[in-house]
Coordinates of C-alpha atoms in Angstrom, one line a residue:
Chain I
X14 CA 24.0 -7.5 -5.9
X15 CA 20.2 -7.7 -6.2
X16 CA 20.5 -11.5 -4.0
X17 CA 22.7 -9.6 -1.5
X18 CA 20.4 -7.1 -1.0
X19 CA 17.1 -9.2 -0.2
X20 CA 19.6 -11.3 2.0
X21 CA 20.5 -7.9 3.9
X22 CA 16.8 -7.1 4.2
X23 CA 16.0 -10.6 5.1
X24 CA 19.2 -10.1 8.1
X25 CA 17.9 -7.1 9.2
X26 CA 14.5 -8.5 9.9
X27 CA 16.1 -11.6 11.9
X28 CA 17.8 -8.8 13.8
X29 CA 14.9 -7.4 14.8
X30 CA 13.2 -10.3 15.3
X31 CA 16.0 -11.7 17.6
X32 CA 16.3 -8.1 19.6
X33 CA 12.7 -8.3 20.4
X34 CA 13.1 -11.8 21.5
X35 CA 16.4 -12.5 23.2
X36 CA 16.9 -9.1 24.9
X37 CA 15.3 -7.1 28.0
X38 CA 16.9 -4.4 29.0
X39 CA 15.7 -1.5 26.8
X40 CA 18.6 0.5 25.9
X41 CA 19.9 -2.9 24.3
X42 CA 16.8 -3.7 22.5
X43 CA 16.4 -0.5 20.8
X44 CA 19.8 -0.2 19.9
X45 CA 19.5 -4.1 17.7
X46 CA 16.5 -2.8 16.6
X47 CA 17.6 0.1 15.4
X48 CA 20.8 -2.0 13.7
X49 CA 18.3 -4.4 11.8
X50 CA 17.1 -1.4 10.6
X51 CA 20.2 -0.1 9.0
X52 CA 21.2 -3.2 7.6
X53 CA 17.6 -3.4 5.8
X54 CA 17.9 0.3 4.6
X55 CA 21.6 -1.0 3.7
X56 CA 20.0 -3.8 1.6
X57 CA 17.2 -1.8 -0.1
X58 CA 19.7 0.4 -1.4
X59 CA 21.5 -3.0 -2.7
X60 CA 18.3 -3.8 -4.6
X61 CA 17.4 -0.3 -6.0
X62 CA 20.9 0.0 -7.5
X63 CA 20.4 -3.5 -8.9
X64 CA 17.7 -2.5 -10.7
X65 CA 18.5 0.5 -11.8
X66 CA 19.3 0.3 -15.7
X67 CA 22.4 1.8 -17.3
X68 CA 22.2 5.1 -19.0
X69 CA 21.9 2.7 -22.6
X70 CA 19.5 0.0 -21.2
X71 CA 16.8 2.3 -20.4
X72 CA 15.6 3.7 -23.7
Chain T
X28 CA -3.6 -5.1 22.0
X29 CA -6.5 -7.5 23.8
X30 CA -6.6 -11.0 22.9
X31 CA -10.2 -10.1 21.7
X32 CA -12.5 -7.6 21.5
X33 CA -16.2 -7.2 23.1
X34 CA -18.9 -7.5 20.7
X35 CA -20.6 -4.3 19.4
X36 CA -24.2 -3.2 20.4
X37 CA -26.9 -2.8 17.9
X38 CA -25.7 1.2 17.4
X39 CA -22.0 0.4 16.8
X40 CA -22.6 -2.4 14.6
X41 CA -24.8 -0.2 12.5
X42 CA -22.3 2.7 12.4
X43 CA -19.5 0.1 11.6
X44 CA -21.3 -1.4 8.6
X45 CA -22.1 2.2 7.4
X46 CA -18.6 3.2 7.8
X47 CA -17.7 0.0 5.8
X48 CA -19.7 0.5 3.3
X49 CA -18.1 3.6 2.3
X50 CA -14.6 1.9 1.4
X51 CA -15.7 0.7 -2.0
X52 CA -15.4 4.6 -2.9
X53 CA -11.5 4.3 -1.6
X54 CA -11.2 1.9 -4.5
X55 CA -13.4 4.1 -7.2
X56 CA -11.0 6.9 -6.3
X57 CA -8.1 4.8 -6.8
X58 CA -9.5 3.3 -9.8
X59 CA -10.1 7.2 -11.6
X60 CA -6.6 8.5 -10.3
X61 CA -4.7 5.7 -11.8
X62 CA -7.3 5.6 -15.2
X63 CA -6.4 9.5 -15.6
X64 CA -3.0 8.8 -14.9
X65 CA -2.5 7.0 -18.5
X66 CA -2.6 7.5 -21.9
X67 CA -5.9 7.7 -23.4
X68 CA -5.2 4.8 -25.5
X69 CA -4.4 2.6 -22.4
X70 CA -7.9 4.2 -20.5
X71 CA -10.4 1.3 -20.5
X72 CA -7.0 -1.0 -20.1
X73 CA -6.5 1.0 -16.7
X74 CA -10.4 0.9 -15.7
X75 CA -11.2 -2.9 -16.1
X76 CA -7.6 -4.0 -15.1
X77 CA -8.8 -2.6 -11.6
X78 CA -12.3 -4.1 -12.1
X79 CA -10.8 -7.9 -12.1
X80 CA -8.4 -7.4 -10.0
X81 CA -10.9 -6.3 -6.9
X82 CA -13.1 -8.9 -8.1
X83 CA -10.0 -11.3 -8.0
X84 CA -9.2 -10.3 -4.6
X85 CA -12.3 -10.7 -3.3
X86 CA -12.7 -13.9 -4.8
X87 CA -9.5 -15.3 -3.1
X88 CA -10.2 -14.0 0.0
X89 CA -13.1 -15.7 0.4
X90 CA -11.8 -19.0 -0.6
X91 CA -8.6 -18.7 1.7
X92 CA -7.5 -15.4 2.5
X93 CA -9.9 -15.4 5.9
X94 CA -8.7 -18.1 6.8
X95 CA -5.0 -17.5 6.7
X96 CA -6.0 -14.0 8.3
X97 CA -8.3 -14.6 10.9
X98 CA -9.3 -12.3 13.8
X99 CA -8.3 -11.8 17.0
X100 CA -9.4 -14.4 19.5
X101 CA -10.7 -16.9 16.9
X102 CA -8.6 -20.2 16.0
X103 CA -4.9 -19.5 15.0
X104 CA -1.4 -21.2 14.9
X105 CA 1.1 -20.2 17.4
X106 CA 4.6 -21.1 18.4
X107 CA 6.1 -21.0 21.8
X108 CA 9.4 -18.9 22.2
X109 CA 11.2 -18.3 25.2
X110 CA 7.5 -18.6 26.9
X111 CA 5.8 -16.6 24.8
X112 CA 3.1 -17.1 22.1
X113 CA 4.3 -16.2 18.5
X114 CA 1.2 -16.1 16.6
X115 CA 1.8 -16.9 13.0
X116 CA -0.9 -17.7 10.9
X117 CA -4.5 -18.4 11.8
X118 CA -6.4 -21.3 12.0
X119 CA -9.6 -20.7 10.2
X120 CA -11.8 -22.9 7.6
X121 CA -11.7 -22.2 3.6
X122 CA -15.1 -20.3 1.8
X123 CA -15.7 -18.7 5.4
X124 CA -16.6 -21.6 7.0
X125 CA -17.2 -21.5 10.8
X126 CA -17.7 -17.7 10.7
X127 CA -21.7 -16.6 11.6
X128 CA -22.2 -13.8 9.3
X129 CA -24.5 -11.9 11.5
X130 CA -22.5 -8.8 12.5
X131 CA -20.3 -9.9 14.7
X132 CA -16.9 -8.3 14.7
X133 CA -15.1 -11.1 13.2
X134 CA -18.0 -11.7 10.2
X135 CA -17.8 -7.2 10.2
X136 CA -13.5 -7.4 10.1
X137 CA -14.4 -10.2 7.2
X138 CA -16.1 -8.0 5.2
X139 CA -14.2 -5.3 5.5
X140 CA -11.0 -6.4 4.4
X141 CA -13.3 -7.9 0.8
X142 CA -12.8 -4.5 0.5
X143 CA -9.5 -3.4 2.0
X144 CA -7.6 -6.4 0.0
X145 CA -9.2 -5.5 -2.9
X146 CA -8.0 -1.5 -2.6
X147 CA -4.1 -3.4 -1.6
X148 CA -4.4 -4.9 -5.0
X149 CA -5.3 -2.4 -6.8
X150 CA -2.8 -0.2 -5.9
X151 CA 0.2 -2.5 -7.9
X152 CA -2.3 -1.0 -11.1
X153 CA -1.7 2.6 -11.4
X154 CA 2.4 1.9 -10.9
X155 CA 2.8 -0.4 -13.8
X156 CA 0.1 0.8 -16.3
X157 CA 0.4 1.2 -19.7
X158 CA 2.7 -2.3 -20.0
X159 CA 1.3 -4.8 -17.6
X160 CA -0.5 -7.1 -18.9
X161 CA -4.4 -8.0 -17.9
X162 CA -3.8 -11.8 -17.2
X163 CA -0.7 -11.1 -14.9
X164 CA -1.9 -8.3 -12.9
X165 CA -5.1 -11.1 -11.8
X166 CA -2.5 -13.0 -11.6
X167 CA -0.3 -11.1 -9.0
X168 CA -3.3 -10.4 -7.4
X169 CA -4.3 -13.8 -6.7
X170 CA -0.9 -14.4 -5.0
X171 CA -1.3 -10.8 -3.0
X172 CA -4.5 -11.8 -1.5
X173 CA -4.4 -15.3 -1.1
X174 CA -1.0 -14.9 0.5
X175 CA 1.1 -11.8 1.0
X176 CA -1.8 -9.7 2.7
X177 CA -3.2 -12.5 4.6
X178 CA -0.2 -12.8 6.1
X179 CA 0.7 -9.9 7.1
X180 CA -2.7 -9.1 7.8
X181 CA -2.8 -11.4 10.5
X182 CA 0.3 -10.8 12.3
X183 CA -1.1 -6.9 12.5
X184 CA -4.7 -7.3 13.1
X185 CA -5.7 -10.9 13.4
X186 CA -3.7 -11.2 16.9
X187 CA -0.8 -12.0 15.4
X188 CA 2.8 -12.3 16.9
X189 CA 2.9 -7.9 15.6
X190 CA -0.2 -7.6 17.5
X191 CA 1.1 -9.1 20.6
X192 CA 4.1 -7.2 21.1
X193 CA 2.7 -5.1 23.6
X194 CA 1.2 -8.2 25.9
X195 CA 4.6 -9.9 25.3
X196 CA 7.1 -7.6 25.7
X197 CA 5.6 -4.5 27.0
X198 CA 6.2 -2.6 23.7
X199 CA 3.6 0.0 23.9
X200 CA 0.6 -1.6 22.6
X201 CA 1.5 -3.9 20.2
X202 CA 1.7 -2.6 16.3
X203 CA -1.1 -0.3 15.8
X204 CA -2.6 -0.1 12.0
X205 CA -6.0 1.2 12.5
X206 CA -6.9 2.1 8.9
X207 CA -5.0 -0.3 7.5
X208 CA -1.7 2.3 6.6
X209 CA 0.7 -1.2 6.9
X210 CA -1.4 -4.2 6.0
X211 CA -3.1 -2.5 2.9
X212 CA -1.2 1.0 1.8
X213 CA 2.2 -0.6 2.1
X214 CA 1.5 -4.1 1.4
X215 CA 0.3 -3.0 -1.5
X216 CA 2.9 -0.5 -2.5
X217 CA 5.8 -2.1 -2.0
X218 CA 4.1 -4.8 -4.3
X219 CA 4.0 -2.4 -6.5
X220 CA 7.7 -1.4 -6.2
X221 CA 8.3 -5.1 -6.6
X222 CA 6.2 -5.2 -10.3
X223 CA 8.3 -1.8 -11.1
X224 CA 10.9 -3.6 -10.5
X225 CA 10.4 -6.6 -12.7
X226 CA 8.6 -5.1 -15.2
X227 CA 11.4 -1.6 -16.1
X228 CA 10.5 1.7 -17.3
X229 CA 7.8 2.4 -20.2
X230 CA 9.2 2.7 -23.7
X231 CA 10.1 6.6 -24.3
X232 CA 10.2 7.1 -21.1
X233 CA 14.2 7.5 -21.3
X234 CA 16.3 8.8 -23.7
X235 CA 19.5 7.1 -25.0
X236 CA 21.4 9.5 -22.3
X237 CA 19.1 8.1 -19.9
X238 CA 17.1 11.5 -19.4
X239 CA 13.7 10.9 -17.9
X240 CA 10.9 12.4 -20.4
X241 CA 7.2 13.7 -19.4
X242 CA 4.3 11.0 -20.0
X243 CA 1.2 13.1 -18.8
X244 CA -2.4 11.4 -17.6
X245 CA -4.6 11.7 -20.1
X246 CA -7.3 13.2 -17.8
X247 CA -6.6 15.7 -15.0
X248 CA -9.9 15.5 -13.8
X249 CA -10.5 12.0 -13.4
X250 CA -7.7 12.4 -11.0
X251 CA -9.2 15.4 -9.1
X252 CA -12.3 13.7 -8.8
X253 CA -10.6 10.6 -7.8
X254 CA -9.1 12.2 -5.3
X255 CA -12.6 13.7 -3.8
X256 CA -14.0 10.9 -3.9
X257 CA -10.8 8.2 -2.1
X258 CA -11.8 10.4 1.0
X259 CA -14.9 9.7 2.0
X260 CA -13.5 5.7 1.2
X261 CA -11.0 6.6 3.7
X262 CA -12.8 7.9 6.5
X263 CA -14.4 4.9 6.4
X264 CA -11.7 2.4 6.3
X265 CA -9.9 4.5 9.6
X266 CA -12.8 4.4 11.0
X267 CA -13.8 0.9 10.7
X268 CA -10.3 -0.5 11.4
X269 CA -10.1 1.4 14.4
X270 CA -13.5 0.0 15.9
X271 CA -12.8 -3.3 14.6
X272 CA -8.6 -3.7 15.1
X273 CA -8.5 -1.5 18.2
X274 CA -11.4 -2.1 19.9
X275 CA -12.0 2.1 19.6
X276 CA -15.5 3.3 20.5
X277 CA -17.4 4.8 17.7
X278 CA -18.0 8.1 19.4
X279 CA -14.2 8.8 18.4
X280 CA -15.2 8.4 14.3
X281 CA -15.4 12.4 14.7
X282 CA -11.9 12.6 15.8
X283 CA -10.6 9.7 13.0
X284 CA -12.7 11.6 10.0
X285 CA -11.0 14.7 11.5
X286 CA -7.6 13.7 11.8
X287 CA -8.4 12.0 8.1
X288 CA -9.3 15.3 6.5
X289 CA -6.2 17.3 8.0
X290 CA -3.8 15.3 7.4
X291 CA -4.8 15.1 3.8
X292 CA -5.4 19.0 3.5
X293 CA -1.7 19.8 4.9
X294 CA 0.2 17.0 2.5
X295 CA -2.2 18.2 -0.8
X296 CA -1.0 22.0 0.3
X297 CA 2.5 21.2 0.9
X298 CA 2.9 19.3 -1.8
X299 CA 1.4 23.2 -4.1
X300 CA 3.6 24.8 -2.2
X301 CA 6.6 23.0 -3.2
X302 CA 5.7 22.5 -6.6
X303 CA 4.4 26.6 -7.0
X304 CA 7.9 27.1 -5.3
X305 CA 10.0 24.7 -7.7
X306 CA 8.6 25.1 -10.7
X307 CA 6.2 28.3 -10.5
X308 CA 2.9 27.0 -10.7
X309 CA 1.4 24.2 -9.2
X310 CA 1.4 20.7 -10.4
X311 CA -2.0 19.0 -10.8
X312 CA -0.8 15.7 -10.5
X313 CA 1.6 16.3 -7.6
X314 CA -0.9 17.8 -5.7
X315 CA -3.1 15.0 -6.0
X316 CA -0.4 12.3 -5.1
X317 CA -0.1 14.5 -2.4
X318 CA -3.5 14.6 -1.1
X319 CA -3.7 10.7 -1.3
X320 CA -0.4 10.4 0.5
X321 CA -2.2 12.5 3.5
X322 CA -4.8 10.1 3.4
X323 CA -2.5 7.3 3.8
X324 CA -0.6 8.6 6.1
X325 CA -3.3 9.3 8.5
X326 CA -3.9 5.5 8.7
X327 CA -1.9 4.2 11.5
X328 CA -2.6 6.3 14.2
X329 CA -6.0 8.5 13.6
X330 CA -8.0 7.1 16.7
X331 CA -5.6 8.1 19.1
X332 CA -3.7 11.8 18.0
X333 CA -4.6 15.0 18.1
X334 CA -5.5 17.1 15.0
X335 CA -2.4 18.9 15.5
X336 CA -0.1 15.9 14.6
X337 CA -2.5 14.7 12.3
X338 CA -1.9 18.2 10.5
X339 CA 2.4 17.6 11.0
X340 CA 1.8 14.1 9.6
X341 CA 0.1 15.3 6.7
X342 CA 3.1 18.1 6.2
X343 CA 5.8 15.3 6.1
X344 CA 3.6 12.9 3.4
X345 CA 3.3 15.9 1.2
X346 CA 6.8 16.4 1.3
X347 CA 7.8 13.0 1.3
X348 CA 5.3 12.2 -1.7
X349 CA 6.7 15.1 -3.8
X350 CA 10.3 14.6 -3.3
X351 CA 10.0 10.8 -3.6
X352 CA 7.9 10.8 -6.9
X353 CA 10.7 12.9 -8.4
X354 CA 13.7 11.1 -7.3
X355 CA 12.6 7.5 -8.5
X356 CA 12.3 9.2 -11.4
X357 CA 15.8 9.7 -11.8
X358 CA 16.5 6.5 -10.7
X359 CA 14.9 5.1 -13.4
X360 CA 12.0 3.7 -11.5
X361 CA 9.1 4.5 -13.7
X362 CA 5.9 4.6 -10.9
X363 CA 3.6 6.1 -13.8
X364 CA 1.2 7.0 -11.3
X365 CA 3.2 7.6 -8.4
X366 CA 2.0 4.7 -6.2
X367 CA 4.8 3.1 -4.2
X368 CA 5.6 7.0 -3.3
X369 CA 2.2 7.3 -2.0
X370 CA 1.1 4.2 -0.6
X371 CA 4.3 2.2 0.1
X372 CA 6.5 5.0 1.5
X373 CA 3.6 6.8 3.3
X374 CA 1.9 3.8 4.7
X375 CA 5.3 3.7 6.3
X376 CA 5.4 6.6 7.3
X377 CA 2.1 6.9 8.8
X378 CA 3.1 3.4 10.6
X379 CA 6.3 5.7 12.1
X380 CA 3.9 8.3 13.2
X381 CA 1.8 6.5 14.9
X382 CA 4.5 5.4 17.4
X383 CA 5.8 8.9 17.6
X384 CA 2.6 11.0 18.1
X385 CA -0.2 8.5 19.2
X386 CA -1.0 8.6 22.8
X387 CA -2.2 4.9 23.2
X388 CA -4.6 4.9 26.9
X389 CA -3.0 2.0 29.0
X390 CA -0.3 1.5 26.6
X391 CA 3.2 0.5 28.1
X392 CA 6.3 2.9 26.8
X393 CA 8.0 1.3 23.8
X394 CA 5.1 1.9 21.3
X395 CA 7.6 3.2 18.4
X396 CA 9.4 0.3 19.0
X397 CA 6.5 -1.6 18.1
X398 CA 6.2 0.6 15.0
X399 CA 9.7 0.0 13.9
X400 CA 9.3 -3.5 14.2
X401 CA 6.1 -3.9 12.2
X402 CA 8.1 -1.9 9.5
X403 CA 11.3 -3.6 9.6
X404 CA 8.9 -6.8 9.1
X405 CA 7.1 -5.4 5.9
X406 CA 10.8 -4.4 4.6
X407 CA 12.4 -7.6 5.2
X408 CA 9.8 -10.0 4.9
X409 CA 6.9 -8.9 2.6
X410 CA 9.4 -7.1 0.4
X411 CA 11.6 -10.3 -0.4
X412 CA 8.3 -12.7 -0.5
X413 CA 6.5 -10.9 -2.3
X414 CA 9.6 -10.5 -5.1
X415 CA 9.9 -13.8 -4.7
X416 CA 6.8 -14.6 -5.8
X417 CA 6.4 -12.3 -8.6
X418 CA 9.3 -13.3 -10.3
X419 CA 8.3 -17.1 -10.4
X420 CA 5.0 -15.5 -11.9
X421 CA 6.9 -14.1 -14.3
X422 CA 9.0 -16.7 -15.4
X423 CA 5.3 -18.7 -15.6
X424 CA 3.3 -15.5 -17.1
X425 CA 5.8 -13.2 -18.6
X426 CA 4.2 -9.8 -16.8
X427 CA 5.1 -6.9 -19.5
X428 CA 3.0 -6.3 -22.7
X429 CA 5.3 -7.3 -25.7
X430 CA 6.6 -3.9 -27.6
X431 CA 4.3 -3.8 -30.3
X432 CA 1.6 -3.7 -27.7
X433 CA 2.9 -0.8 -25.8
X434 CA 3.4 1.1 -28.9
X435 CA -0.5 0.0 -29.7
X436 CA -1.4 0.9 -26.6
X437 CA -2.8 -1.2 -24.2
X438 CA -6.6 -0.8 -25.2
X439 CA -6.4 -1.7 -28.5
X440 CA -3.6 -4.8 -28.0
X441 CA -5.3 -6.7 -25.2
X442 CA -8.9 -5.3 -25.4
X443 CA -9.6 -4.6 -29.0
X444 CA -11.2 -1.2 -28.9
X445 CA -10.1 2.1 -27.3
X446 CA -11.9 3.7 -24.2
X447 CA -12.8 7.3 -26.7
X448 CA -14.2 5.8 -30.0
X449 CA -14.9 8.8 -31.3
X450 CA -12.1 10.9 -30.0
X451 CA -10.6 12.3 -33.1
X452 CA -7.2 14.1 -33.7
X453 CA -7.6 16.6 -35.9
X454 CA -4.1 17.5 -36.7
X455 CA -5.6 21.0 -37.3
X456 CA -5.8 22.0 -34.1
X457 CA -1.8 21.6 -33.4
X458 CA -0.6 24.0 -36.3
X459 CA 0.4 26.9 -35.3
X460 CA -1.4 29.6 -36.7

């Protein structure tokens, strides 16, 4: 779960990346942007539940 | 943002150097809120932790942090995409060779940012005290400025690819950072998420059941005083990133130290008033995460808002800080001082704000957009890199004290004598008569 979610952070920066490159029109951009976005708030909630200990591991 | 930036006359170089001269107080301030944030037997542990780590930082950005960073208009690495310049990484000389220090704004930027990366790395400090070990923290701070920050530090204000978003692809400006709220506040912050993260909760910090219990600071009014103290640092940082990174005149320091001081009054005061509301008194410690948060959340933007947003920005962080600190908390994230709350989420924060309430003169539409890429960049790039390289540091330099030294405390298992000497428990004092 923890690789997944640095991959999905990792995707949603690409995202961005190729929205600010590849498109022009506005609407377009800010909507890829705004995807690459949700797939990095997707994978940070991947990685905070990876770490997050079990009810026994954390005493 | 401009390729480069005119040189400063005799006045502004003076005011600049004055201004930069004030951000080794940011750094005391954080030093004495994340000191009074531990347990007296982890004090001096807390104090000279932050000691080597600035002197660390400094160090390695000397040697090769400037010249990964680099400033705008100097010698850089760039790729070409689609006709356009992608700025990546800059293409200076190692030990500051080939930059005239004689107050010029690249030789003014360098010196700032001795300072700025030192306050990035010691903000990792106050999140993992009482069970990170001496060796590793200079060790993570070797790889934060001699890589991580230059990095990103370039691509924000060294004319980097964030920088040049504006001249690009007509998104607003480019990224806008002026004080530093994304290339030091949340660089550092989410390094310190990242050490949270590999290092787990302190021991006693959760029950069987998995219930969070109270660790408090060991001195309230170190914290306070911190506190007092990290603003006059960051008046100084806004201000001299905004001369320096923006190309803003120095007649507008009134408006930055301004904007600086309201934003941090309306998060402290939010942050009383929801902890008087919650739990029917205020909370010392909240409060002063709250003020700090202001301070970093007025980063971004502060040369070019009004007060009045300044003030709403300063709302949200105390808000934001309060809530946040709480509910990582549950999650079993154990930020002892509460610094990914108030540097990582409100450097973000502050980045967001500046692309919804800066008015940027000459600035195309778009400049959010900007923003949002600049934080979808530190999310999805510095975030994983700098994980990355923590965890090879830890499978090289374990990071966490072993158990018997966080039962020890920290003072007396790596340092061999306690910060208080002579402070004596006289058991006494805790019967109740």
């Amino acid at each position: 779960m923890k690789i997944a979610g640095f991959l999905l952070l990792l995707s949603g920066w690409l995202l961005v990346l190729a929205a600010v490159m590849l498109l022009a029109v506005p609407a377009s951009r800010l909507c890829f942007v705004l995807a690459g976005v949700g797939v990095e708030i997707l994978g940070l909630f991947l990685v905070f539940r990876a770490h997050a200990p079990l009810a026994g591991e954390r005493h | 943002m401009p390729a480069t930036f005119p040189a400063l006359s005799e006045v502004g170089m003076a005011i600049c150097i004055f201004l930069i001269l004030l951000v080794p107080l940011a750094i005391a301030g954080v030093a004495l809120i994340n000191t009074g944030f531990v347990r007296s037997r982890s004090a001096a542990h807390a104090m000279l932790s932050t000691l080597c780590v600035v002197a660390i930082a400094a160090g390695v950005y000397f040697v090769c942090g400037f010249a990964l960073e680099g400033y705008a208009g100097r010698p850089m690495h760039a790729i070409s995409i689609a006709g356009k310049q992608w700025s990546w990484l800059a293409d200076e000389k190692f030990f500051f060779r080939g930059l005239e220090l004689d107050g010029s704004p690249a030789s003014l930027a360098a010196l700032l940012q001795i300072f700025g990366v030192g306050l990035a790395a010691a903000i990792p400090l106050g999140s993992a005290a009482d069970r990170w070990r001496l060796g590793a923290s200079a060790a993570a701070a070797v790889l934060l400025a001699g890589c991580i920050y230059p990095l990103f530090a370039h691509w924000a204000w060294g004319g980097g690819w964030l920088a040049q978003l504006g001249v690009n692809y007509s998104l607003g400006r480019g990224f806008i950072d002026c004080g530093g709220a994304g290339s030091i506040q949340a660089v550092g912050g989410l390094n310190a998420l990242v050490i949270l993260w590999i290092l787990g909760p302190r021991r006693g910090k959760y029950s069987v059941e998995g219930i969070p219990a109270a660790i408090p600071g060991h001195n309230t009014v170190l914290v306070l005083f911190g506190c007092l103290l990290a603003l006059l640092g960051w008046v100084g940082l806004n201000s001299a990133g905004a001369i320096l990174f923006t190309g803003t005149i120095p007649a507008r320091v009134v408006l930055i130290a301004v904007n600086t001081m309201l934003s941090a009054s309306a998060s402290a005061l939010t942050s009383l008033l929801i902890t008087r509301i919650r739990f029917g008194k205020p909370d010392a410690s909240l409060v002063a995460n709250g003020w700090v948060g202001g301070l970093v959340a007025s980063c971004a933007g502060c040369a070019f808002m009004e007060p009045l947003a300044a003030l709403l920005i300063g709302v949200v962080a105390g808000a934001l800080v309060t809530f946040s600190i709480q509910w990582l908390e549950l999650i079993a994230v154990d930020d002892t001082v509460g610094s990914f709350s108030v540097h990582g989420l409100c450097g973000l924060w502050s980045l967001l704000a500046a692309g919804l309430f800066a008015h940027v003169p000459g600035a195309a539409p778009g400049q959010w957009i900007a923003q949002v890429v600049g934080i979808a960049t530190l999310l999805g790039f510095v975030l994983p890199l700098s994980y990355g390289l923590n965890l090879l540091l830890d499978r090289v330099l374990p990071q966490r004290v072993p158990p018997e030294g966080e039962r020890q405390g920290m003072d007396l298992h790596e340092l061999g004598a306690g910060a208080y000497p002579e402070f004596v428990t006289y058991t006494e004092d805790f019967i109740q008569r």
